[in-house]
Tab-separated table of C-alpha atoms and ligand atoms in Angstrom:
chain	number	residue	atom	x	y	z
A	23	MET	CA	11.296	-13.422	-6.653
A	24	ILE	CA	8.133	-11.488	-7.504
A	25	THR	CA	8.077	-9.833	-10.951
A	26	MET	CA	5.319	-8.034	-12.886
A	27	LYS	CA	4.015	-11.348	-14.224
A	28	ASP	CA	3.025	-12.330	-10.670
A	29	ILE	CA	1.002	-9.162	-10.127
A	30	ILE	CA	-2.684	-9.479	-10.967
A	31	ARG	CA	-4.376	-6.607	-12.771
A	32	ASP	CA	-7.548	-4.634	-12.387
A	33	GLY	CA	-10.544	-6.784	-13.286
A	34	HIS	CA	-9.185	-9.839	-11.445
A	35	PRO	CA	-11.810	-10.785	-8.816
A	36	THR	CA	-9.243	-11.192	-5.991
A	37	LEU	CA	-8.621	-7.434	-6.032
A	38	ARG	CA	-12.257	-6.882	-4.975
A	39	LYS	CA	-12.341	-9.468	-2.174
A	40	VAL	CA	-12.005	-8.867	1.550
A	41	ALA	CA	-8.799	-10.747	2.420
A	42	GLN	CA	-8.638	-13.312	5.238
A	43	GLU	CA	-6.924	-12.659	8.563
A	44	VAL	CA	-3.536	-14.368	8.857
A	45	VAL	CA	-3.397	-17.047	11.569
A	46	LEU	CA	-0.849	-16.043	14.202
A	47	PRO	CA	1.875	-16.866	14.928
A	48	PRO	CA	2.478	-16.704	11.168
A	49	SER	CA	3.388	-19.910	9.312
A	50	GLU	CA	6.733	-20.119	7.515
A	51	GLU	CA	4.803	-19.923	4.236
A	52	ASP	CA	3.004	-16.697	5.200
A	53	LYS	CA	6.300	-15.152	6.362
A	54	LYS	CA	7.895	-16.134	3.061
A	55	VAL	CA	5.131	-14.410	1.105
A	56	LEU	CA	5.342	-11.259	3.235
A	57	LYS	CA	9.141	-11.118	2.890
A	58	SER	CA	8.776	-11.499	-0.873
A	59	LEU	CA	6.379	-8.513	-0.992
A	60	LEU	CA	8.933	-6.343	0.808
A	61	GLN	CA	11.707	-7.642	-1.431
A	62	TYR	CA	9.741	-6.696	-4.555
A	63	ILE	CA	9.426	-3.114	-3.325
A	64	LYS	CA	13.128	-2.901	-2.489
A	65	ASN	CA	14.078	-4.459	-5.846
A	66	SER	CA	11.814	-2.014	-7.676
A	67	GLN	CA	13.701	0.876	-6.079
A	68	ASP	CA	17.072	-0.435	-7.269
A	69	PRO	CA	17.605	0.903	-10.828
A	70	GLU	CA	19.676	-2.122	-11.922
A	71	ILE	CA	17.259	-4.784	-10.669
A	72	LEU	CA	14.296	-2.767	-11.942
A	73	GLU	CA	15.768	-2.612	-15.420
A	74	LYS	CA	16.968	-6.208	-15.494
A	75	HIS	CA	13.584	-7.687	-14.513
A	76	GLY	CA	11.319	-5.056	-16.060
A	77	LEU	CA	9.762	-4.065	-12.736
A	78	ARG	CA	7.509	-1.082	-12.151
A	79	PRO	CA	8.637	1.012	-9.199
A	80	GLY	CA	6.443	0.922	-6.110
A	81	ILE	CA	6.387	2.000	-2.488
A	82	GLY	CA	4.127	-0.770	-1.267
A	83	LEU	CA	2.635	-4.121	-2.233
A	84	ALA	CA	-0.253	-6.071	-0.700
A	85	ALA	CA	-0.688	-9.862	-0.796
A	86	PRO	CA	-3.968	-9.761	-2.793
A	87	GLN	CA	-1.981	-8.149	-5.625
A	88	ILE	CA	-0.092	-11.417	-6.068
A	89	ASN	CA	-3.400	-13.299	-5.773
A	90	VAL	CA	-2.928	-14.256	-2.119
A	91	SER	CA	-6.108	-13.145	-0.363
A	92	LYS	CA	-4.582	-12.698	3.093
A	93	ARG	CA	-4.206	-9.628	5.294
A	94	MET	CA	-0.566	-8.659	4.832
A	95	PHE	CA	1.382	-5.982	3.026
A	96	ALA	CA	4.779	-4.323	2.805
A	97	VAL	CA	5.706	-0.667	2.487
A	98	HIS	CA	9.190	0.701	1.848
A	99	LEU	CA	9.688	4.396	1.236
A	100	GLU	CA	11.635	7.491	2.121
A	101	ASP	CA	9.446	10.365	3.289
A	102	GLY	CA	9.864	14.113	2.888
A	103	SER	CA	12.028	14.193	6.032
A	104	ASP	CA	14.528	11.627	4.668
A	105	ARG	CA	13.118	9.027	7.040
A	106	ILE	CA	12.933	5.448	5.760
A	107	HIS	CA	9.684	3.648	6.508
A	108	SER	CA	10.057	-0.068	5.993
A	109	TYR	CA	7.208	-2.238	7.215
A	110	ALA	CA	6.076	-5.793	6.624
A	111	LEU	CA	2.806	-6.266	8.473
A	112	PHE	CA	0.245	-8.964	9.231
A	113	ASN	CA	-3.384	-8.153	10.113
A	114	PRO	CA	-2.984	-4.346	10.131
A	115	LYS	CA	-5.782	-2.204	11.567
A	116	ILE	CA	-6.297	1.550	11.776
A	117	VAL	CA	-7.018	2.132	15.457
A	118	SER	CA	-7.339	5.921	15.177
A	119	HIS	CA	-7.005	8.627	12.577
A	120	SER	CA	-7.065	12.387	12.191
A	121	VAL	CA	-10.171	14.230	11.050
A	122	GLU	CA	-7.952	16.169	8.694
A	123	LYS	CA	-7.280	14.615	5.313
A	124	SER	CA	-4.414	14.815	2.879
A	125	TYR	CA	-3.875	13.948	-0.782
A	126	LEU	CA	-0.940	13.603	-3.128
A	127	THR	CA	-0.949	16.425	-5.666
A	128	SER	CA	0.417	13.937	-8.245
A	129	GLY	CA	-2.409	11.490	-7.491
A	130	GLU	CA	-1.839	7.770	-6.918
A	131	GLY	CA	-0.992	4.810	-9.055
A	132	CYS	CA	-1.154	1.089	-8.498
A	133	LEU	CA	0.930	-1.830	-9.719
A	134	SER	CA	-2.359	-3.616	-10.452
A	135	VAL	CA	-3.607	-0.758	-12.637
A	136	ASP	CA	-1.794	-0.367	-15.949
A	137	GLU	CA	-3.280	2.999	-16.923
A	138	ASN	CA	-2.616	6.305	-15.288
A	139	ILE	CA	-5.802	7.423	-13.514
A	140	PRO	CA	-5.606	11.129	-12.724
A	141	GLY	CA	-7.224	12.759	-9.706
A	142	TYR	CA	-7.000	13.474	-6.020
A	143	VAL	CA	-7.357	10.589	-3.576
A	144	PRO	CA	-8.360	11.832	-0.111
A	145	ARG	CA	-6.654	9.979	2.753
A	146	TYR	CA	-6.419	10.589	6.499
A	147	SER	CA	-3.454	12.851	7.269
A	148	ARG	CA	-2.437	10.831	10.311
A	149	VAL	CA	-3.152	7.229	11.239
A	150	THR	CA	-2.288	4.950	14.122
A	151	ILE	CA	-1.900	1.352	12.994
A	152	LYS	CA	-1.809	-1.797	15.072
A	153	ALA	CA	-0.435	-4.881	13.367
A	154	PHE	CA	1.962	-7.822	13.810
A	155	ASP	CA	5.481	-7.942	12.420
A	156	LEU	CA	7.281	-10.831	10.677
A	157	ASP	CA	8.022	-12.394	14.073
A	158	GLY	CA	4.359	-12.240	14.990
A	159	GLN	CA	5.051	-9.512	17.549
A	160	PRO	CA	2.517	-6.692	17.982
A	161	VAL	CA	3.520	-3.286	16.626
A	162	LYS	CA	1.885	0.120	16.854
A	163	LEU	CA	2.802	2.785	14.293
A	164	ARG	CA	1.922	6.472	14.233
A	165	LEU	CA	2.267	7.732	10.684
A	166	LYS	CA	1.778	10.928	8.736
A	167	GLY	CA	2.692	12.227	5.303
A	168	LEU	CA	3.546	9.799	2.506
A	169	ALA	CA	3.889	6.826	4.899
A	170	ALA	CA	0.310	7.355	6.152
A	171	ILE	CA	-0.978	7.569	2.575
A	172	ALA	CA	0.910	4.465	1.448
A	173	VAL	CA	-0.348	2.386	4.369
A	174	GLN	CA	-3.960	3.422	3.657
A	175	HIS	CA	-3.544	2.491	-0.024
A	176	GLU	CA	-2.244	-0.975	1.006
A	177	LEU	CA	-4.882	-1.508	3.699
A	178	ASP	CA	-7.554	-0.777	1.093
A	179	HIS	CA	-6.212	-3.654	-1.029
A	180	LEU	CA	-7.005	-5.971	1.901
A	181	ASN	CA	-10.609	-4.762	1.756
A	182	GLY	CA	-11.100	-4.892	-2.011
A	183	ILE	CA	-10.866	-1.116	-2.441
A	184	MET	CA	-8.923	0.580	-5.259
A	185	PHE	CA	-7.477	4.109	-5.094
A	186	TYR	CA	-9.634	5.369	-7.959
A	187	ASP	CA	-12.802	4.492	-6.009
A	188	TYR	CA	-12.205	7.736	-4.095
A	189	ILE	CA	-11.651	10.029	-7.097
A	190	ASN	CA	-14.477	12.452	-7.776
A	191	GLN	CA	-16.004	11.292	-11.072
A	192	ARG	CA	-17.296	14.728	-12.113
A	193	ASP	CA	-14.118	16.603	-11.271
A	194	PRO	CA	-11.047	14.464	-10.499
A	195	TYR	CA	-9.149	17.511	-9.297
A	196	LEU	CA	-11.852	18.800	-6.983
A	197	GLU	CA	-10.133	19.886	-3.756
A	198	PRO	CA	-11.177	17.258	-1.157
A	199	ALA	CA	-12.891	18.748	1.929
A	200	ASN	CA	-10.769	19.258	5.035
A	201	ALA	CA	-7.616	18.237	3.194
A	202	SER	CA	-4.063	19.513	2.718
A	203	PRO	CA	-2.052	18.860	-0.434
A	204	LEU	CA	1.111	16.775	-0.189
A	205	ASP	CA	3.859	16.926	-2.838
A	206	ARG	CA	5.943	13.804	-3.308
B	301	SB7	C1	0.876	6.099	-4.615
B	301	SB7	C2	1.271	4.801	-4.854
B	301	SB7	C3	1.120	3.825	-3.877
B	301	SB7	C4	0.568	4.191	-2.667
B	301	SB7	C5	0.170	5.472	-2.421
B	301	SB7	C6	0.337	6.426	-3.408
B	301	SB7	C7	1.548	2.395	-4.061
B	301	SB7	C8	1.676	1.919	-5.447
B	301	SB7	C9	1.959	0.454	-5.536
B	301	SB7	N1	0.826	-0.324	-5.235
B	301	SB7	O1	-0.010	-0.696	-6.174
B	301	SB7	C10	0.681	-0.914	-3.997
B	301	SB7	O2	-0.565	-1.395	-3.731
B	302	NI	NI1	-1.952	-0.607	-5.207
């Protein structure tokens, strides 16, 4: 079971690396790691397990955050339309995206960043993702809203990018161009 002690923090070099593609079909070991990422997110959303193991709540977790530099991540969240998005993906790619952007009015956080870093993080409003699921089968997802934002945050971890890289240094709350606000 993944707990906070397994999660590497800002400053660790792995968080700035471009992660390696996963060899498909996935090995049992890679599947085990990906399942454990999803399980962490689910556990962190269960108040009892969260409390018992001192977890920080999250809606996604990428393999580099547990110091595994491979292209896989999990997302588990309920969006503004009460829809549950639960994904565990290998080798995800954005194949198309909207011109329009979106940002969370509450900003973003990261399990690998202990401080709160305020500011707007511009993301594409809509993304189409191609990836492979736990069985190694191809999947194509069309996402908007919080699910689109979460997937972009996780994909960035596979490319060594942190959410605060996008925050305007002069004015963290500068309205991003072409963007609509999203309340969580
Ligand atoms: C706010 C939080 C997240 C994504 C988008 C907006 C995920 C937080 C947990 N993570 O650190 C996952 O990488
Ligand atoms: Ni993160």
